[in-house]
Amino acid sequence: MSLAVLTNIFIMVALLYLLYRFQKHCLPFSWQVFIALGMGVGYGTCLQLFYDYPSETLTESINWFNIVGNGYVSLLKMIIVPLVMVSVISAILKLKGAGTLGRISGWILTLLMVTVSIAAAIGIISALGFGLSAESITSGVREAARGEQLLNTVTSIENLSIPSMLISLIPANPFMDMTGARSTSIIGVVIFSAFIGVAALGLHPEQPEETSQFERTVDAVHTIVMRIVTMVLNLTPFGILALMTKVVAGSNVTDILQLLQFVIASYAALIAVLVVHLIMVTMVGANPIRFIRKTLPVLIFAFTSRSSAGTMPLTIQTLTKGLGVSEGVANFAASFGTTIGQNGCAGIYPAMLAVMIAPTVGIDPTSLSFIGTLIVTIAIGSFGVAGVGGGATFAALIVLSALGLPVELAGLLISIEPVIDMGRTVVNVSGAITTGFVSGRAMGEVDMETFSRKASLELNQ
């Protein structure tokens, strides 16, 4: 290990210790997040300016930073399954009846489909408005290799149909889904947990003593799991510092500038969808400014981590503790939102790619028939998109292959994929939170006193 790498690591440790001191002085959680973000951007910029990209010193330093950044994301993923299981079972046991479960699922799935369709329409408008075209993008060695990889990948999804997508959501082996073996594992865990909860509700009239004992056990496990969640989420500022440093220091500025028009068009569409989310919140009688303040910390982490699934524990905490949404609605919205109807990865991105690629095969992207078919395909194809890195690519392959467009051209954007993916993840998480909040308001499952408190999400230290 070189002296330069040791110096970089020492500076990172010093910044982490500084964050620790802030936390010990009981600085508000949201402040800790913003300070960590600023530190990450500042330190990453210094590394980017000091070392020539790509640099072996920079690469090795980032590998050490990943212990904190990627380690934190792994801890979040560790608690997803136990959190979802006990929260869903506990929430169902508190429901008035199994019919409420159907209403929750119906509201959430409907809103996810509506928002992803709106996101697709906005993506189309942005691509057309900025005049984006795949024909104007230069293909290099990396882009050609990525195109070949996508061609090989698309063969595995060409035979996908709506029935097969729906069947894939059913947990044939729930214990396998608890390991995260499938892209739809989270949905499988939710469905299995729902069956346990509904079964316990049905047994209560016949065996009240056994059911009460089960409820007490679930409550005890729920308390322990929530304590673990709090312990992990208290590490959020440290994870953001390391992840943001990695993102800024490891970005190829030259590649970003070459495709700057697509980056700008993408973020214009992403911001527009975020505005739609705020309009939805306003329509159900909530203050959008307060909504922004309370969701900003989780959106910042989504931006740095690029993982909708990894952000899920923080999403659930924000919905319940920050926005006052009931646990049942919060868990279903956060869980479904990682796989179905992702506004950024499954809505905006495939729509923009399709509009860009259509002219290369003689299709007019402004025709109403093409736009209508594209939006419907995106809404249906959003089922089963994994809430992890690569989810947007999977969604794009489904849409492009369904429309008969050349999927290999999606590889032209490989150099700016991380930069766009950060914004897409923010919109994915925002869509899940908005869906949970709006659904909760429609069903009377939101405590507006909790929402009206000025403080954003705060965790017990």
Short mmCIF file of C-alpha atoms in Angstrom, two decimals:
data_model
loop_
_atom_site.label_atom_id
_atom_site.label_comp_id
_atom_site.label_asym_id
_atom_site.label_seq_id
_atom_site.Cartn_x
_atom_site.Cartn_y
_atom_site.Cartn_z
CA MET A 1 0.00 0.00 0.00
CA SER A 2 1.41 3.36 -1.06
CA LEU A 3 1.78 6.41 1.16
CA ALA A 4 -0.82 8.26 -0.95
CA VAL A 5 -3.43 5.57 -0.33
CA LEU A 6 -2.66 5.57 3.40
CA THR A 7 -3.08 9.35 3.46
CA ASN A 8 -6.43 9.13 1.70
CA ILE A 9 -7.63 6.47 4.14
CA PHE A 10 -6.46 8.55 7.10
CA ILE A 11 -8.44 11.56 5.86
CA MET A 12 -11.55 9.39 5.44
CA VAL A 13 -11.15 8.03 9.00
CA ALA A 14 -10.78 11.59 10.29
CA LEU A 15 -13.98 12.66 8.52
CA LEU A 16 -15.83 9.63 9.91
CA TYR A 17 -14.64 10.50 13.40
CA LEU A 18 -15.85 14.06 12.92
CA LEU A 19 -19.29 12.74 11.98
CA TYR A 20 -19.20 10.53 15.08
CA ARG A 21 -18.56 13.59 17.25
CA PHE A 22 -21.51 15.37 15.63
CA GLN A 23 -23.70 12.36 16.41
CA LYS A 24 -22.51 12.24 20.02
CA HIS A 25 -23.48 15.89 20.43
CA CYS A 26 -27.04 14.88 19.45
CA LEU A 27 -27.04 16.84 16.19
CA PRO A 28 -30.38 16.26 14.40
CA PHE A 29 -30.34 13.28 12.04
CA SER A 30 -31.20 15.37 8.98
CA TRP A 31 -28.30 17.71 9.72
CA GLN A 32 -25.95 14.75 10.02
CA VAL A 33 -27.09 13.55 6.59
CA PHE A 34 -26.54 16.95 4.94
CA ILE A 35 -23.12 17.37 6.57
CA ALA A 36 -22.09 13.87 5.42
CA LEU A 37 -23.27 14.68 1.89
CA GLY A 38 -21.25 17.90 1.83
CA MET A 39 -18.16 16.16 3.21
CA GLY A 40 -18.46 13.42 0.59
CA VAL A 41 -18.84 15.86 -2.29
CA GLY A 42 -15.95 18.00 -1.03
CA TYR A 43 -13.54 15.13 -0.37
CA GLY A 44 -14.48 13.36 -3.60
CA THR A 45 -13.90 16.56 -5.59
CA CYS A 46 -10.46 17.02 -4.00
CA LEU A 47 -9.51 13.45 -4.91
CA GLN A 48 -10.82 13.91 -8.46
CA LEU A 49 -8.73 17.08 -8.92
CA PHE A 50 -5.59 15.75 -7.23
CA TYR A 51 -5.35 12.45 -9.12
CA ASP A 52 -5.61 11.87 -12.85
CA TYR A 53 -8.62 9.67 -13.72
CA PRO A 54 -8.27 6.71 -13.93
CA SER A 55 -5.67 6.34 -11.20
CA GLU A 56 -4.47 3.21 -9.37
CA THR A 57 -4.16 5.24 -6.17
CA LEU A 58 -7.72 6.47 -6.54
CA THR A 59 -9.03 2.98 -7.31
CA GLU A 60 -7.29 1.42 -4.31
CA SER A 61 -8.47 4.22 -2.03
CA ILE A 62 -12.06 3.74 -3.17
CA ASN A 63 -11.76 0.01 -2.47
CA TRP A 64 -10.97 0.88 1.15
CA PHE A 65 -13.78 3.44 1.31
CA ASN A 66 -16.14 0.67 0.15
CA ILE A 67 -15.69 -1.06 3.51
CA VAL A 68 -17.81 1.71 5.00
CA GLY A 69 -20.07 2.53 2.04
CA ASN A 70 -20.84 -0.90 0.62
CA GLY A 71 -20.66 -2.38 4.11
CA TYR A 72 -23.46 -0.08 5.23
CA VAL A 73 -25.61 -0.99 2.23
CA SER A 74 -25.04 -4.68 3.04
CA LEU A 75 -26.22 -4.09 6.61
CA LEU A 76 -29.38 -2.46 5.26
CA LYS A 77 -30.02 -5.44 3.00
CA MET A 78 -29.40 -7.73 5.99
CA ILE A 79 -32.37 -6.28 7.88
CA ILE A 80 -34.82 -6.09 4.96
CA VAL A 81 -36.26 -9.61 5.23
CA PRO A 82 -36.74 -9.72 9.03
CA LEU A 83 -38.09 -6.15 8.97
CA VAL A 84 -40.62 -6.87 6.23
CA MET A 85 -41.71 -10.21 7.72
CA VAL A 86 -42.40 -9.08 11.29
CA SER A 87 -43.80 -5.71 10.22
CA VAL A 88 -46.25 -7.19 7.70
CA ILE A 89 -47.38 -9.95 10.10
CA SER A 90 -47.70 -7.46 12.98
CA ALA A 91 -49.63 -4.98 10.83
CA ILE A 92 -52.08 -7.63 9.57
CA LEU A 93 -52.74 -8.85 13.12
CA LYS A 94 -53.79 -5.28 13.96
CA LEU A 95 -56.11 -4.98 10.93
CA LYS A 96 -59.86 -5.12 11.32
CA GLY A 97 -60.10 -7.91 8.80
CA ALA A 98 -58.47 -9.55 5.79
CA GLY A 99 -60.50 -7.27 3.51
CA THR A 100 -58.42 -4.30 4.60
CA LEU A 101 -55.36 -6.09 3.24
CA GLY A 102 -56.98 -6.26 -0.18
CA ARG A 103 -57.81 -2.54 -0.09
CA ILE A 104 -54.22 -1.65 0.83
CA SER A 105 -52.78 -3.80 -1.97
CA GLY A 106 -55.30 -2.47 -4.48
CA TRP A 107 -54.58 1.19 -3.72
CA ILE A 108 -50.82 0.74 -3.78
CA LEU A 109 -50.67 -1.31 -7.00
CA THR A 110 -53.05 1.09 -8.77
CA LEU A 111 -51.04 4.16 -7.77
CA LEU A 112 -47.76 2.51 -8.76
CA MET A 113 -49.16 1.74 -12.21
CA VAL A 114 -50.52 5.28 -12.58
CA THR A 115 -47.29 6.96 -11.52
CA VAL A 116 -45.06 4.76 -13.69
CA SER A 117 -47.29 5.55 -16.70
CA ILE A 118 -47.03 9.28 -15.96
CA ALA A 119 -43.25 8.90 -15.59
CA ALA A 120 -43.09 7.17 -18.98
CA ALA A 121 -45.05 10.00 -20.61
CA ILE A 122 -42.70 12.57 -19.06
CA GLY A 123 -39.68 10.57 -20.28
CA ILE A 124 -41.09 10.60 -23.82
CA ILE A 125 -41.72 14.35 -23.70
CA SER A 126 -38.21 15.02 -22.39
CA ALA A 127 -36.51 12.89 -25.05
CA LEU A 128 -38.50 14.54 -27.83
CA GLY A 129 -38.08 18.02 -26.36
CA PHE A 130 -34.30 17.70 -26.17
CA GLY A 131 -34.12 16.06 -29.60
CA LEU A 132 -32.28 12.97 -28.33
CA SER A 133 -31.27 10.32 -30.88
CA ALA A 134 -29.15 7.19 -30.66
CA GLU A 135 -27.78 7.96 -34.12
CA SER A 136 -25.80 10.94 -32.78
CA ILE A 137 -24.00 8.98 -30.04
CA THR A 138 -20.54 7.67 -30.86
CA SER A 139 -19.93 3.98 -30.16
CA GLY A 140 -16.57 2.96 -28.70
CA VAL A 141 -15.06 -0.34 -27.53
CA ARG A 142 -16.85 -0.28 -24.17
CA GLU A 143 -20.18 0.58 -25.78
CA ALA A 144 -19.83 -2.21 -28.35
CA ALA A 145 -18.97 -4.74 -25.63
CA ARG A 146 -21.96 -3.59 -23.59
CA GLY A 147 -24.20 -3.98 -26.63
CA GLU A 148 -23.05 -7.58 -27.11
CA GLN A 149 -23.72 -8.28 -23.44
CA LEU A 150 -27.25 -6.89 -23.73
CA LEU A 151 -27.93 -9.03 -26.79
CA ASN A 152 -26.95 -12.12 -24.79
CA THR A 153 -29.07 -11.03 -21.83
CA VAL A 154 -32.20 -10.32 -23.83
CA THR A 155 -32.50 -13.96 -24.89
CA SER A 156 -33.38 -14.83 -21.29
CA ILE A 157 -36.37 -12.46 -21.21
CA GLU A 158 -37.72 -12.71 -24.77
CA ASN A 159 -40.22 -15.39 -23.74
CA LEU A 160 -41.52 -13.44 -20.76
CA SER A 161 -45.27 -12.88 -20.75
CA ILE A 162 -47.68 -11.17 -18.39
CA PRO A 163 -48.84 -14.50 -16.88
CA SER A 164 -45.23 -15.62 -16.33
CA MET A 165 -44.38 -12.28 -14.70
CA LEU A 166 -47.34 -12.60 -12.33
CA ILE A 167 -46.47 -16.20 -11.52
CA SER A 168 -42.90 -15.15 -10.71
CA LEU A 169 -44.26 -13.03 -7.86
CA ILE A 170 -45.66 -16.11 -6.08
CA PRO A 171 -43.19 -17.56 -3.53
CA ALA A 172 -42.91 -21.25 -4.52
CA ASN A 173 -40.11 -21.51 -1.96
CA PRO A 174 -40.42 -18.71 0.62
CA PHE A 175 -37.22 -19.75 2.37
CA MET A 176 -35.30 -19.28 -0.87
CA ASP A 177 -36.87 -15.83 -1.22
CA MET A 178 -35.63 -14.98 2.27
CA THR A 179 -32.12 -15.29 0.85
CA GLY A 180 -32.90 -12.77 -1.91
CA ALA A 181 -32.29 -15.38 -4.60
CA ARG A 182 -34.76 -13.86 -7.09
CA SER A 183 -35.37 -10.35 -8.38
CA THR A 184 -38.90 -10.60 -6.95
CA SER A 185 -37.84 -12.09 -3.61
CA ILE A 186 -39.12 -9.12 -1.57
CA ILE A 187 -42.61 -9.51 -3.02
CA GLY A 188 -42.42 -13.23 -2.26
CA VAL A 189 -41.55 -12.50 1.38
CA VAL A 190 -44.44 -10.01 1.62
CA ILE A 191 -46.94 -12.53 0.21
CA PHE A 192 -45.72 -15.32 2.52
CA SER A 193 -45.85 -13.00 5.53
CA ALA A 194 -49.35 -11.90 4.56
CA PHE A 195 -50.50 -15.53 4.51
CA ILE A 196 -49.12 -16.03 8.03
CA GLY A 197 -50.89 -12.92 9.28
CA VAL A 198 -54.23 -13.77 7.63
CA ALA A 199 -54.02 -17.36 8.93
CA ALA A 200 -53.51 -16.06 12.48
CA LEU A 201 -56.49 -13.71 12.09
CA GLY A 202 -58.67 -16.60 10.96
CA LEU A 203 -57.62 -18.79 13.88
CA HIS A 204 -58.36 -16.20 16.55
CA PRO A 205 -62.08 -17.03 17.01
CA GLU A 206 -61.32 -20.77 17.26
CA GLN A 207 -58.07 -20.75 19.24
CA PRO A 208 -57.81 -17.35 20.97
CA GLU A 209 -55.22 -18.46 23.55
CA GLU A 210 -52.74 -19.81 20.96
CA THR A 211 -53.30 -16.81 18.70
CA SER A 212 -52.72 -14.37 21.55
CA GLN A 213 -49.48 -16.14 22.41
CA PHE A 214 -48.41 -15.88 18.76
CA GLU A 215 -49.25 -12.16 18.75
CA ARG A 216 -47.15 -11.58 21.86
CA THR A 217 -44.24 -13.43 20.25
CA VAL A 218 -44.55 -11.36 17.07
CA ASP A 219 -44.67 -8.15 19.12
CA ALA A 220 -41.51 -9.17 21.00
CA VAL A 221 -39.65 -10.04 17.79
CA HIS A 222 -40.92 -6.83 16.17
CA THR A 223 -39.50 -4.77 19.05
CA ILE A 224 -36.09 -6.42 18.73
CA VAL A 225 -36.00 -6.08 14.94
CA MET A 226 -36.94 -2.41 15.13
CA ARG A 227 -34.10 -1.86 17.58
CA ILE A 228 -31.70 -3.49 15.10
CA VAL A 229 -33.11 -1.26 12.35
CA THR A 230 -32.47 1.84 14.47
CA MET A 231 -28.90 0.70 15.20
CA VAL A 232 -28.18 0.26 11.49
CA LEU A 233 -29.91 3.47 10.40
CA ASN A 234 -27.84 5.45 12.90
CA LEU A 235 -24.89 4.58 10.63
CA THR A 236 -26.53 6.36 7.67
CA PRO A 237 -24.34 9.52 7.74
CA PHE A 238 -21.16 7.40 7.69
CA GLY A 239 -22.47 5.39 4.74
CA ILE A 240 -23.43 8.54 2.84
CA LEU A 241 -19.98 10.07 3.38
CA ALA A 242 -18.18 7.02 1.97
CA LEU A 243 -20.65 6.43 -0.88
CA MET A 244 -20.69 10.07 -1.99
CA THR A 245 -16.90 10.29 -1.89
CA LYS A 246 -16.75 7.21 -4.11
CA VAL A 247 -19.30 8.58 -6.59
CA VAL A 248 -17.62 11.97 -7.02
CA ALA A 249 -14.03 10.72 -6.98
CA GLY A 250 -14.73 7.81 -9.34
CA SER A 251 -16.74 9.68 -11.98
CA ASN A 252 -15.32 10.13 -15.47
CA VAL A 253 -15.97 13.81 -16.16
CA THR A 254 -15.01 13.49 -19.84
CA ASP A 255 -17.62 10.82 -20.54
CA ILE A 256 -20.28 12.82 -18.71
CA LEU A 257 -19.54 15.95 -20.78
CA GLN A 258 -19.74 13.97 -24.05
CA LEU A 259 -23.27 12.83 -23.20
CA LEU A 260 -24.24 15.94 -21.28
CA GLN A 261 -27.42 16.48 -23.31
CA PHE A 262 -28.81 13.09 -22.29
CA VAL A 263 -27.84 13.69 -18.65
CA ILE A 264 -29.64 17.06 -18.64
CA ALA A 265 -32.72 15.60 -20.38
CA SER A 266 -32.82 12.71 -17.88
CA TYR A 267 -32.63 14.95 -14.84
CA ALA A 268 -35.22 17.31 -16.31
CA ALA A 269 -37.60 14.36 -16.58
CA LEU A 270 -36.68 13.10 -13.10
CA ILE A 271 -37.35 16.50 -11.54
CA ALA A 272 -40.68 16.73 -13.38
CA VAL A 273 -41.77 13.37 -11.91
CA LEU A 274 -40.77 14.55 -8.42
CA VAL A 275 -43.01 17.58 -8.97
CA VAL A 276 -45.87 15.22 -9.91
CA HIS A 277 -45.32 13.38 -6.62
CA LEU A 278 -45.62 16.66 -4.71
CA ILE A 279 -48.81 17.52 -6.60
CA MET A 280 -50.27 14.16 -5.55
CA VAL A 281 -49.33 14.86 -1.92
CA THR A 282 -50.97 18.30 -2.14
CA MET A 283 -54.13 16.80 -3.63
CA VAL A 284 -54.66 14.66 -0.50
CA GLY A 285 -54.44 17.73 1.76
CA ALA A 286 -50.81 17.59 2.93
CA ASN A 287 -48.18 20.33 2.95
CA PRO A 288 -45.67 19.55 0.13
CA ILE A 289 -42.89 21.61 1.76
CA ARG A 290 -43.15 19.59 4.96
CA PHE A 291 -43.26 16.41 2.88
CA ILE A 292 -39.99 17.40 1.18
CA ARG A 293 -38.29 18.16 4.49
CA LYS A 294 -39.25 14.81 5.95
CA THR A 295 -38.31 12.71 2.92
CA LEU A 296 -35.10 14.51 1.94
CA PRO A 297 -32.72 12.43 4.14
CA VAL A 298 -33.92 9.13 2.66
CA LEU A 299 -33.79 10.56 -0.88
CA ILE A 300 -30.21 11.69 -0.33
CA PHE A 301 -29.24 8.19 0.74
CA ALA A 302 -31.06 6.74 -2.29
CA PHE A 303 -29.03 9.12 -4.48
CA THR A 304 -25.71 7.96 -3.04
CA SER A 305 -26.47 4.23 -2.72
CA ARG A 306 -28.21 3.69 -6.08
CA SER A 307 -30.25 0.89 -4.51
CA SER A 308 -34.03 1.09 -4.05
CA ALA A 309 -34.00 -2.20 -2.14
CA GLY A 310 -31.13 -1.13 0.09
CA THR A 311 -32.99 2.08 0.92
CA MET A 312 -36.16 0.20 1.93
CA PRO A 313 -35.59 0.13 5.74
CA LEU A 314 -35.08 3.91 5.73
CA THR A 315 -38.13 4.28 3.44
CA ILE A 316 -40.32 2.38 5.91
CA GLN A 317 -39.01 4.41 8.85
CA THR A 318 -39.68 7.65 7.00
CA LEU A 319 -43.23 6.61 6.14
CA THR A 320 -44.10 5.51 9.68
CA LYS A 321 -42.11 7.80 11.99
CA GLY A 322 -41.83 10.84 9.74
CA LEU A 323 -45.08 10.90 7.77
CA GLY A 324 -47.39 9.04 10.15
CA VAL A 325 -48.37 6.24 7.73
CA SER A 326 -49.56 2.99 9.37
CA GLU A 327 -47.13 0.07 9.37
CA GLY A 328 -49.27 -2.06 7.08
CA VAL A 329 -49.48 0.55 4.32
CA ALA A 330 -45.83 1.58 4.77
CA ASN A 331 -44.47 -1.95 4.46
CA PHE A 332 -46.60 -2.85 1.45
CA ALA A 333 -45.77 0.41 -0.35
CA ALA A 334 -42.02 0.13 0.32
CA SER A 335 -41.92 -3.58 -0.59
CA PHE A 336 -43.98 -3.35 -3.78
CA GLY A 337 -42.15 -0.15 -4.73
CA THR A 338 -38.81 -1.97 -4.96
CA THR A 339 -40.10 -4.31 -7.68
CA ILE A 340 -43.24 -2.89 -9.31
CA GLY A 341 -43.84 0.47 -10.94
CA GLN A 342 -40.43 2.03 -10.37
CA ASN A 343 -40.93 5.56 -11.73
CA GLY A 344 -37.26 6.15 -12.56
CA CYS A 345 -35.85 2.77 -13.65
CA ALA A 346 -39.00 1.25 -15.17
CA GLY A 347 -40.73 4.45 -16.31
CA ILE A 348 -38.50 7.30 -17.46
CA TYR A 349 -35.43 5.38 -18.61
CA PRO A 350 -37.04 2.81 -20.97
CA ALA A 351 -39.28 5.52 -22.42
CA MET A 352 -36.34 7.79 -23.27
CA LEU A 353 -34.33 4.91 -24.74
CA ALA A 354 -37.23 3.77 -26.92
CA VAL A 355 -37.75 7.29 -28.29
CA MET A 356 -34.03 7.60 -29.04
CA ILE A 357 -33.73 4.20 -30.72
CA ALA A 358 -37.02 4.17 -32.70
CA PRO A 359 -35.74 6.37 -35.59
CA THR A 360 -32.84 3.95 -36.22
CA VAL A 361 -35.36 1.35 -37.46
CA GLY A 362 -37.63 3.80 -39.31
CA ILE A 363 -40.25 4.31 -36.59
CA ASP A 364 -41.66 7.79 -35.97
CA PRO A 365 -41.37 8.32 -32.17
CA THR A 366 -43.94 11.14 -32.30
CA SER A 367 -46.77 8.95 -33.62
CA LEU A 368 -49.62 8.45 -31.15
CA SER A 369 -49.77 4.72 -31.83
CA PHE A 370 -46.10 4.30 -30.91
CA ILE A 371 -46.40 6.49 -27.79
CA GLY A 372 -49.55 4.69 -26.60
CA THR A 373 -48.03 1.26 -27.15
CA LEU A 374 -44.83 2.34 -25.40
CA ILE A 375 -46.62 3.60 -22.27
CA VAL A 376 -48.76 0.46 -21.96
CA THR A 377 -45.71 -1.78 -22.47
CA ILE A 378 -43.77 0.12 -19.80
CA ALA A 379 -46.63 -0.12 -17.27
CA ILE A 380 -46.96 -3.88 -17.78
CA GLY A 381 -43.22 -4.47 -17.99
CA SER A 382 -42.63 -2.68 -14.70
CA PHE A 383 -43.77 -5.84 -12.89
CA GLY A 384 -40.79 -7.81 -11.69
CA VAL A 385 -38.08 -5.17 -12.18
CA ALA A 386 -35.55 -5.72 -9.39
CA GLY A 387 -34.89 -2.79 -7.05
CA VAL A 388 -31.14 -3.19 -7.26
CA GLY A 389 -28.35 -2.03 -9.58
CA GLY A 390 -29.20 -3.19 -13.09
CA GLY A 391 -32.99 -2.92 -12.63
CA ALA A 392 -33.24 -0.13 -15.21
CA THR A 393 -31.31 -2.16 -17.78
CA PHE A 394 -33.63 -5.12 -17.21
CA ALA A 395 -36.68 -2.88 -17.64
CA ALA A 396 -35.23 -1.36 -20.81
CA LEU A 397 -34.56 -4.80 -22.29
CA ILE A 398 -38.16 -5.87 -21.64
CA VAL A 399 -39.58 -2.76 -23.32
CA LEU A 400 -37.18 -2.62 -26.27
CA SER A 401 -37.53 -6.33 -27.08
CA ALA A 402 -41.34 -6.13 -26.78
CA LEU A 403 -41.39 -3.26 -29.30
CA GLY A 404 -38.93 -4.97 -31.65
CA LEU A 405 -36.24 -2.30 -31.19
CA PRO A 406 -32.48 -3.12 -31.25
CA VAL A 407 -31.52 -3.64 -27.61
CA GLU A 408 -27.77 -3.39 -28.23
CA LEU A 409 -28.07 0.38 -28.74
CA ALA A 410 -28.86 0.74 -25.03
CA GLY A 411 -25.17 0.03 -24.46
CA LEU A 412 -24.28 3.46 -25.86
CA LEU A 413 -25.01 5.03 -22.47
CA ILE A 414 -22.79 2.78 -20.34
CA SER A 415 -20.30 5.56 -19.54
CA ILE A 416 -22.91 7.75 -17.83
CA GLU A 417 -24.99 4.94 -16.31
CA PRO A 418 -23.92 5.62 -12.67
CA VAL A 419 -24.67 9.35 -12.93
CA ILE A 420 -28.18 8.75 -14.26
CA ASP A 421 -28.85 5.81 -11.95
CA MET A 422 -28.44 8.01 -8.87
CA GLY A 423 -31.31 10.24 -9.99
CA ARG A 424 -33.44 7.28 -11.08
CA THR A 425 -33.12 5.69 -7.64
CA VAL A 426 -34.28 8.92 -5.98
CA VAL A 427 -37.42 8.92 -8.15
CA ASN A 428 -38.02 5.19 -7.46
CA VAL A 429 -37.93 5.77 -3.69
CA SER A 430 -39.95 8.99 -3.93
CA GLY A 431 -42.58 7.09 -5.91
CA ALA A 432 -42.82 4.39 -3.23
CA ILE A 433 -43.09 6.98 -0.44
CA THR A 434 -45.68 9.04 -2.32
CA THR A 435 -47.70 5.93 -3.10
CA GLY A 436 -47.66 4.87 0.55
CA PHE A 437 -48.64 8.31 1.80
CA VAL A 438 -51.41 8.93 -0.74
CA SER A 439 -52.81 5.41 -0.28
CA GLY A 440 -52.72 5.87 3.49
CA ARG A 441 -54.57 9.18 3.27
CA ALA A 442 -57.23 7.63 1.02
CA MET A 443 -57.85 4.85 3.55
CA GLY A 444 -57.52 6.95 6.69
CA GLU A 445 -54.26 5.21 7.64
CA VAL A 446 -52.16 8.36 8.21
CA ASP A 447 -51.66 10.08 11.56
CA MET A 448 -51.62 13.72 10.49
CA GLU A 449 -50.37 14.81 13.93
CA THR A 450 -47.16 12.88 13.26
CA PHE A 451 -46.96 14.39 9.77
CA SER A 452 -47.54 17.91 11.11
CA ARG A 453 -44.62 17.79 13.52
CA LYS A 454 -41.89 20.11 12.30
CA ALA A 455 -39.02 17.70 12.92
CA SER A 456 -37.98 15.33 10.15
CA LEU A 457 -37.20 11.67 10.78
CA GLU A 458 -35.18 11.27 13.95
CA LEU A 459 -33.76 8.04 15.31
CA ASN A 460 -33.14 6.99 18.88
CA GLN A 461 -29.43 7.09 19.53
#
